[in-house]
Amino acid sequence: MLRNQRGFTLIELVITLFLLGILVSVTFPTYNGVYDRFLLQNTANEIKSALYLAQQYSLDESRDYCFELFQDIFRVREQKFGGRVVYRQKIDETIKVLPGYSSDATYNCHGTSSYSKFVLGNKKGEKIYIETMLGTGRARVSKIY
């Protein structure tokens, strides 16, 4: 006498999990590239915000403030010997600061700065640059190229 049994057999579950594992392994590298691009864009936007912070501090306190970019951190500090650091943030280890470009931008008491260009890259070779405009001190972030 056969009973109407509902459910899956063990072999059906194993085959389903195997096929699902193959699908996940095929699509995972695609998401990894998206994450790298997102991290590069997000780091550039954080640097842009730190540049605006330096500009705002210089306007509010009528002092010179400096934005500095190193290989592993960026910071905003007072532009004098031993000046206090008002903001500091670590850069993700997958993001690299490319050499040969500016390493700092100084805002005077009027909130203006000279031209500076910072270039970041990720491990896939994609780049993005951040510029501070001459005279206005405004920051602009490019698209990833």
Coordinates of N, CA and C in Angstrom, one line a residue:
M1 N 0.8 -1.2 0.0 CA 0.0 0.0 0.0 C 0.9 1.2 0.0
L2 N 0.7 2.1 -1.0 CA 1.5 3.3 -1.1 C 0.7 4.4 -0.4
R3 N 1.5 5.2 0.3 CA 0.9 6.3 1.0 C 1.3 7.6 0.2
N4 N 0.5 8.6 0.2 CA 0.9 9.9 -0.4 C 1.8 10.6 0.5
Q5 N 3.1 10.6 0.2 CA 4.1 11.2 1.0 C 4.5 12.6 0.5
R6 N 4.4 13.6 1.3 CA 4.8 14.9 0.9 C 6.2 15.2 1.4
G7 N 6.9 16.0 0.6 CA 8.3 16.3 1.0 C 9.3 16.0 0.0
F8 N 10.6 16.2 0.3 CA 11.6 16.0 -0.7 C 12.5 14.8 -0.2
T9 N 13.1 14.2 -1.2 CA 14.0 13.1 -0.8 C 15.4 13.7 -0.6
L10 N 16.2 13.0 0.0 CA 17.6 13.5 0.3 C 18.3 13.8 -1.0
I11 N 18.2 13.0 -2.0 CA 18.9 13.3 -3.2 C 18.4 14.6 -3.9
E12 N 17.1 14.9 -3.8 CA 16.6 16.1 -4.4 C 17.2 17.3 -3.6
L13 N 17.3 17.2 -2.3 CA 17.9 18.3 -1.6 C 19.3 18.6 -1.9
V14 N 20.1 17.5 -2.0 CA 21.5 17.6 -2.3 C 21.7 18.2 -3.7
I15 N 20.9 17.8 -4.7 CA 21.1 18.3 -6.1 C 20.7 19.8 -6.1
T16 N 19.6 20.2 -5.3 CA 19.2 21.6 -5.3 C 20.3 22.4 -4.6
L17 N 20.9 22.0 -3.5 CA 21.9 22.7 -2.9 C 23.2 22.8 -3.7
F18 N 23.5 21.8 -4.5 CA 24.6 21.8 -5.4 C 24.5 22.8 -6.5
L19 N 23.3 22.9 -7.1 CA 23.0 23.8 -8.2 C 23.0 25.3 -7.6
L20 N 22.5 25.4 -6.4 CA 22.5 26.8 -5.8 C 23.9 27.2 -5.5
G21 N 24.7 26.3 -5.1 CA 26.1 26.6 -4.8 C 26.9 27.1 -6.1
I22 N 26.6 26.4 -7.2 CA 27.2 26.8 -8.5 C 26.7 28.2 -8.9
L23 N 25.4 28.5 -8.7 CA 24.9 29.8 -9.1 C 25.6 30.9 -8.2
V24 N 25.7 30.7 -6.9 CA 26.3 31.7 -6.0 C 27.8 31.9 -6.4
S25 N 28.5 30.8 -6.7 CA 30.0 31.0 -7.0 C 30.2 31.7 -8.3
V26 N 29.2 31.6 -9.3 CA 29.3 32.3 -10.5 C 29.0 33.8 -10.4
T27 N 28.1 34.1 -9.5 CA 27.7 35.5 -9.4 C 28.5 36.3 -8.3
F28 N 29.2 35.6 -7.5 CA 30.0 36.3 -6.4 C 31.0 37.3 -7.0
P29 N 31.8 36.9 -7.9 CA 32.9 37.8 -8.4 C 32.3 39.1 -9.0
T30 N 31.1 39.0 -9.5 CA 30.4 40.2 -10.0 C 30.1 41.2 -8.9
Y31 N 29.7 40.7 -7.8 CA 29.4 41.6 -6.6 C 30.7 42.1 -6.0
N32 N 31.8 41.4 -6.1 CA 33.0 41.8 -5.6 C 33.5 43.1 -6.4
G33 N 33.3 43.1 -7.7 CA 33.7 44.3 -8.5 C 32.8 45.5 -8.1
V34 N 31.6 45.3 -7.9 CA 30.7 46.4 -7.5 C 31.1 46.9 -6.1
Y35 N 31.5 46.1 -5.2 CA 31.9 46.5 -3.9 C 33.2 47.4 -4.0
D36 N 34.1 47.0 -4.8 CA 35.4 47.7 -5.0 C 35.1 49.1 -5.5
R37 N 34.2 49.2 -6.5 CA 33.8 50.5 -7.1 C 33.1 51.4 -6.0
F38 N 32.2 50.8 -5.3 CA 31.4 51.5 -4.2 C 32.4 52.0 -3.2
L39 N 33.4 51.2 -2.8 CA 34.3 51.6 -1.8 C 35.2 52.8 -2.3
L40 N 35.6 52.7 -3.5 CA 36.4 53.8 -4.1 C 35.6 55.1 -4.1
Q41 N 34.3 55.0 -4.6 CA 33.5 56.2 -4.7 C 33.2 56.8 -3.3
N42 N 32.9 55.9 -2.3 CA 32.6 56.3 -1.0 C 33.8 57.0 -0.3
T43 N 35.0 56.5 -0.5 CA 36.2 57.1 0.0 C 36.4 58.5 -0.5
A44 N 36.2 58.6 -1.9 CA 36.3 59.9 -2.5 C 35.3 60.9 -1.9
N45 N 34.1 60.5 -1.7 CA 33.1 61.4 -1.1 C 33.4 61.7 0.4
E46 N 34.0 60.8 1.1 CA 34.5 61.1 2.5 C 35.6 62.2 2.5
I47 N 36.5 62.1 1.5 CA 37.6 63.1 1.4 C 37.0 64.4 1.0
K48 N 36.0 64.4 0.1 CA 35.3 65.7 -0.3 C 34.7 66.3 1.0
S49 N 34.1 65.5 1.8 CA 33.4 66.0 3.0 C 34.5 66.6 4.0
A50 N 35.6 65.9 4.1 CA 36.7 66.4 4.9 C 37.3 67.7 4.4
L51 N 37.3 67.9 3.1 CA 37.8 69.2 2.5 C 36.8 70.3 2.8
Y52 N 35.5 70.0 2.8 CA 34.5 71.0 3.2 C 34.6 71.3 4.6
L53 N 34.9 70.3 5.5 CA 35.1 70.5 6.9 C 36.3 71.5 7.1
A54 N 37.4 71.3 6.4 CA 38.5 72.2 6.6 C 38.2 73.6 6.2
Q55 N 37.4 73.7 5.1 CA 37.0 75.0 4.6 C 36.0 75.7 5.7
Q56 N 35.1 75.0 6.2 CA 34.2 75.5 7.2 C 34.9 75.9 8.5
Y57 N 35.9 75.1 9.0 CA 36.6 75.5 10.1 C 37.4 76.8 9.9
S58 N 38.0 76.9 8.7 CA 38.8 78.1 8.4 C 37.9 79.4 8.4
L59 N 36.7 79.2 7.9 CA 35.7 80.4 7.9 C 35.2 80.7 9.3
D60 N 34.9 79.7 10.0 CA 34.3 79.9 11.3 C 35.3 80.4 12.3
E61 N 36.5 80.0 12.3 CA 37.5 80.4 13.3 C 38.5 81.4 12.8
S62 N 38.4 81.8 11.5 CA 39.3 82.8 10.9 C 40.8 82.4 11.0
R63 N 41.0 81.1 10.8 CA 42.4 80.6 10.9 C 42.6 79.7 9.6
D64 N 43.8 79.4 9.4 CA 44.2 78.5 8.3 C 44.0 77.1 8.7
Y65 N 43.3 76.3 7.9 CA 43.2 74.8 8.2 C 43.7 74.1 7.0
C66 N 44.2 72.9 7.3 CA 44.9 72.1 6.3 C 44.2 70.7 6.2
F67 N 44.0 70.2 5.0 CA 43.6 68.9 4.8 C 44.8 68.1 4.3
E68 N 45.1 67.0 4.9 CA 46.3 66.2 4.6 C 45.9 64.8 4.2
L69 N 46.5 64.2 3.1 CA 46.2 62.9 2.7 C 47.5 62.1 2.7
F70 N 47.4 61.0 3.4 CA 48.6 60.1 3.5 C 48.2 58.7 2.9
Q71 N 49.0 57.8 2.9 CA 48.7 56.5 2.3 C 47.6 55.7 3.0
D72 N 47.5 55.9 4.3 CA 46.6 55.1 5.1 C 45.5 56.0 5.9
I73 N 45.7 57.3 6.0 CA 44.8 58.1 6.7 C 44.6 59.5 5.9
F74 N 43.6 60.2 6.3 CA 43.5 61.6 5.9 C 43.0 62.3 7.1
R75 N 43.4 63.6 7.2 CA 43.0 64.4 8.4 C 42.9 65.9 8.1
V76 N 42.2 66.5 9.0 CA 42.0 68.0 8.9 C 42.7 68.5 10.2
R77 N 43.5 69.5 10.0 CA 44.2 70.1 11.2 C 44.4 71.6 11.0
E78 N 44.7 72.2 12.2 CA 45.1 73.6 12.1 C 46.4 73.8 11.4
Q79 N 46.6 74.8 10.5 CA 47.8 75.0 9.8 C 48.8 75.8 10.5
K80 N 49.4 75.2 11.5 CA 50.5 75.8 12.3 C 51.2 74.6 12.9
F81 N 52.4 74.9 13.3 CA 53.3 73.9 14.0 C 52.6 73.4 15.2
G82 N 52.3 72.1 15.3 CA 51.7 71.5 16.5 C 50.2 71.8 16.5
G83 N 49.6 72.2 15.4 CA 48.1 72.5 15.4 C 47.3 71.3 15.7
R84 N 46.1 71.6 16.3 CA 45.3 70.5 16.7 C 44.6 69.8 15.5
V85 N 44.5 68.5 15.6 CA 43.8 67.7 14.6 C 42.3 67.7 14.9
V86 N 41.5 68.1 14.0 CA 40.0 68.2 14.3 C 39.3 67.0 13.7
Y87 N 39.9 66.3 12.7 CA 39.2 65.2 12.1 C 40.3 64.3 11.6
R88 N 40.1 63.0 11.7 CA 41.1 62.0 11.2 C 40.3 60.7 10.9
Q89 N 40.6 60.1 9.7 CA 40.0 58.9 9.3 C 40.9 58.0 8.6
K90 N 40.8 56.7 8.9 CA 41.6 55.7 8.2 C 41.0 55.4 6.8
I91 N 41.9 55.1 5.9 CA 41.5 54.7 4.5 C 41.6 53.2 4.5
D92 N 40.6 52.6 3.8 CA 40.6 51.1 3.7 C 41.8 50.6 3.0
E93 N 42.3 49.5 3.4 CA 43.6 49.0 2.8 C 43.5 48.6 1.3
T94 N 42.3 48.5 0.8 CA 42.2 48.2 -0.7 C 42.3 49.4 -1.5
I95 N 42.2 50.6 -0.9 CA 42.3 51.9 -1.6 C 43.7 52.4 -1.5
K96 N 44.3 52.8 -2.6 CA 45.6 53.4 -2.6 C 45.6 54.8 -3.1
V97 N 46.4 55.6 -2.4 CA 46.6 57.0 -2.8 C 47.8 57.0 -3.8
L98 N 47.5 57.5 -5.0 CA 48.5 57.4 -6.1 C 49.5 58.5 -5.9
P99 N 50.8 58.2 -6.0 CA 51.8 59.2 -5.9 C 51.9 60.2 -7.1
G100 N 52.5 61.3 -6.9 CA 52.7 62.3 -7.9 C 51.7 63.3 -8.0
Y101 N 50.7 63.3 -7.0 CA 49.7 64.3 -7.0 C 49.8 65.1 -5.6
S102 N 48.9 66.0 -5.4 CA 48.9 66.8 -4.1 C 48.8 65.8 -2.9
S103 N 49.3 66.3 -1.8 CA 49.1 65.5 -0.6 C 48.4 66.4 0.5
D104 N 48.2 67.7 0.2 CA 47.5 68.5 1.1 C 46.8 69.7 0.4
A105 N 45.9 70.3 1.1 CA 45.2 71.5 0.6 C 45.0 72.4 1.8
T106 N 45.4 73.6 1.7 CA 45.3 74.6 2.8 C 44.2 75.6 2.5
Y107 N 43.3 75.8 3.5 CA 42.3 76.8 3.4 C 42.6 78.0 4.2
N108 N 42.6 79.2 3.7 CA 42.9 80.4 4.5 C 41.7 80.9 5.2
C109 N 41.8 82.0 5.9 CA 40.7 82.4 6.8 C 39.5 82.9 6.0
H110 N 39.6 83.0 4.7 CA 38.5 83.4 3.8 C 37.8 82.2 3.2
G111 N 38.3 81.0 3.5 CA 37.8 79.7 3.0 C 38.2 79.4 1.6
T112 N 39.2 80.1 1.1 CA 39.7 79.8 -0.3 C 41.0 79.0 -0.2
S113 N 41.3 78.3 -1.3 CA 42.6 77.5 -1.3 C 43.2 77.5 -2.7
S114 N 44.4 77.0 -2.8 CA 45.0 76.9 -4.1 C 44.5 75.6 -4.8
Y115 N 44.8 75.3 -6.0 CA 44.4 74.1 -6.7 C 45.1 72.9 -6.2
S116 N 44.4 71.9 -5.9 CA 45.0 70.6 -5.4 C 44.2 69.5 -6.1
K117 N 45.0 68.4 -6.4 CA 44.4 67.2 -7.0 C 44.8 66.0 -6.3
F118 N 43.9 65.2 -5.9 CA 44.2 63.9 -5.2 C 43.6 62.8 -6.0
V119 N 44.4 61.7 -6.2 CA 44.0 60.6 -7.0 C 44.0 59.3 -6.2
L120 N 42.9 58.6 -6.2 CA 42.8 57.3 -5.5 C 42.6 56.2 -6.5
G121 N 43.1 55.0 -6.2 CA 42.9 53.9 -7.0 C 42.5 52.6 -6.2
N122 N 41.9 51.7 -6.8 CA 41.6 50.4 -6.1 C 42.5 49.3 -6.8
K123 N 42.3 48.1 -6.2 CA 43.1 46.9 -6.7 C 42.8 46.5 -8.1
K124 N 41.7 46.9 -8.6 CA 41.3 46.6 -10.0 C 41.9 47.5 -11.0
G125 N 42.6 48.6 -10.6 CA 43.2 49.6 -11.5 C 42.3 50.7 -11.8
E126 N 41.1 50.8 -11.2 CA 40.2 51.9 -11.4 C 40.7 53.1 -10.6
K127 N 40.4 54.3 -11.1 CA 40.9 55.5 -10.5 C 39.8 56.5 -10.4
I128 N 39.9 57.4 -9.4 CA 39.0 58.5 -9.2 C 39.8 59.7 -8.7
Y129 N 39.5 60.9 -9.1 CA 40.2 62.0 -8.6 C 39.3 63.1 -7.9
I130 N 39.9 63.8 -7.0 CA 39.2 64.8 -6.2 C 40.0 66.1 -6.4
E131 N 39.4 67.2 -6.8 CA 40.1 68.4 -7.1 C 39.5 69.5 -6.2
T132 N 40.4 70.4 -5.7 CA 39.9 71.6 -5.1 C 40.1 72.8 -6.1
M133 N 39.1 73.6 -6.3 CA 39.1 74.6 -7.3 C 39.9 75.8 -6.8
L134 N 40.7 76.4 -7.6 CA 41.5 77.6 -7.3 C 40.5 78.8 -7.0
G135 N 40.8 79.4 -5.9 CA 40.0 80.6 -5.5 C 38.8 80.3 -4.7
T136 N 38.0 79.4 -5.1 CA 36.7 79.1 -4.3 C 37.0 78.1 -3.3
G137 N 37.9 77.1 -3.5 CA 38.1 76.1 -2.6 C 37.1 74.9 -2.6
R138 N 36.2 75.0 -3.6 CA 35.2 74.0 -3.7 C 35.8 72.7 -4.2
A139 N 35.3 71.5 -3.7 CA 35.8 70.2 -4.1 C 35.0 69.6 -5.2
R140 N 35.6 68.9 -6.1 CA 34.9 68.2 -7.1 C 35.4 66.8 -7.3
V141 N 34.5 65.8 -7.3 CA 34.9 64.4 -7.5 C 34.6 63.9 -8.9
S142 N 35.5 63.3 -9.5 CA 35.3 62.8 -10.9 C 34.5 61.5 -10.9
K143 N 34.2 61.0 -12.0 CA 33.6 59.7 -12.2 C 34.8 58.7 -12.1
I144 N 34.5 57.4 -11.8 CA 35.5 56.4 -11.8 C 36.0 56.1 -13.3
Y145 N 37.2 56.1 -13.5 CA 37.8 55.8 -14.8 C 38.8 54.7 -14.8

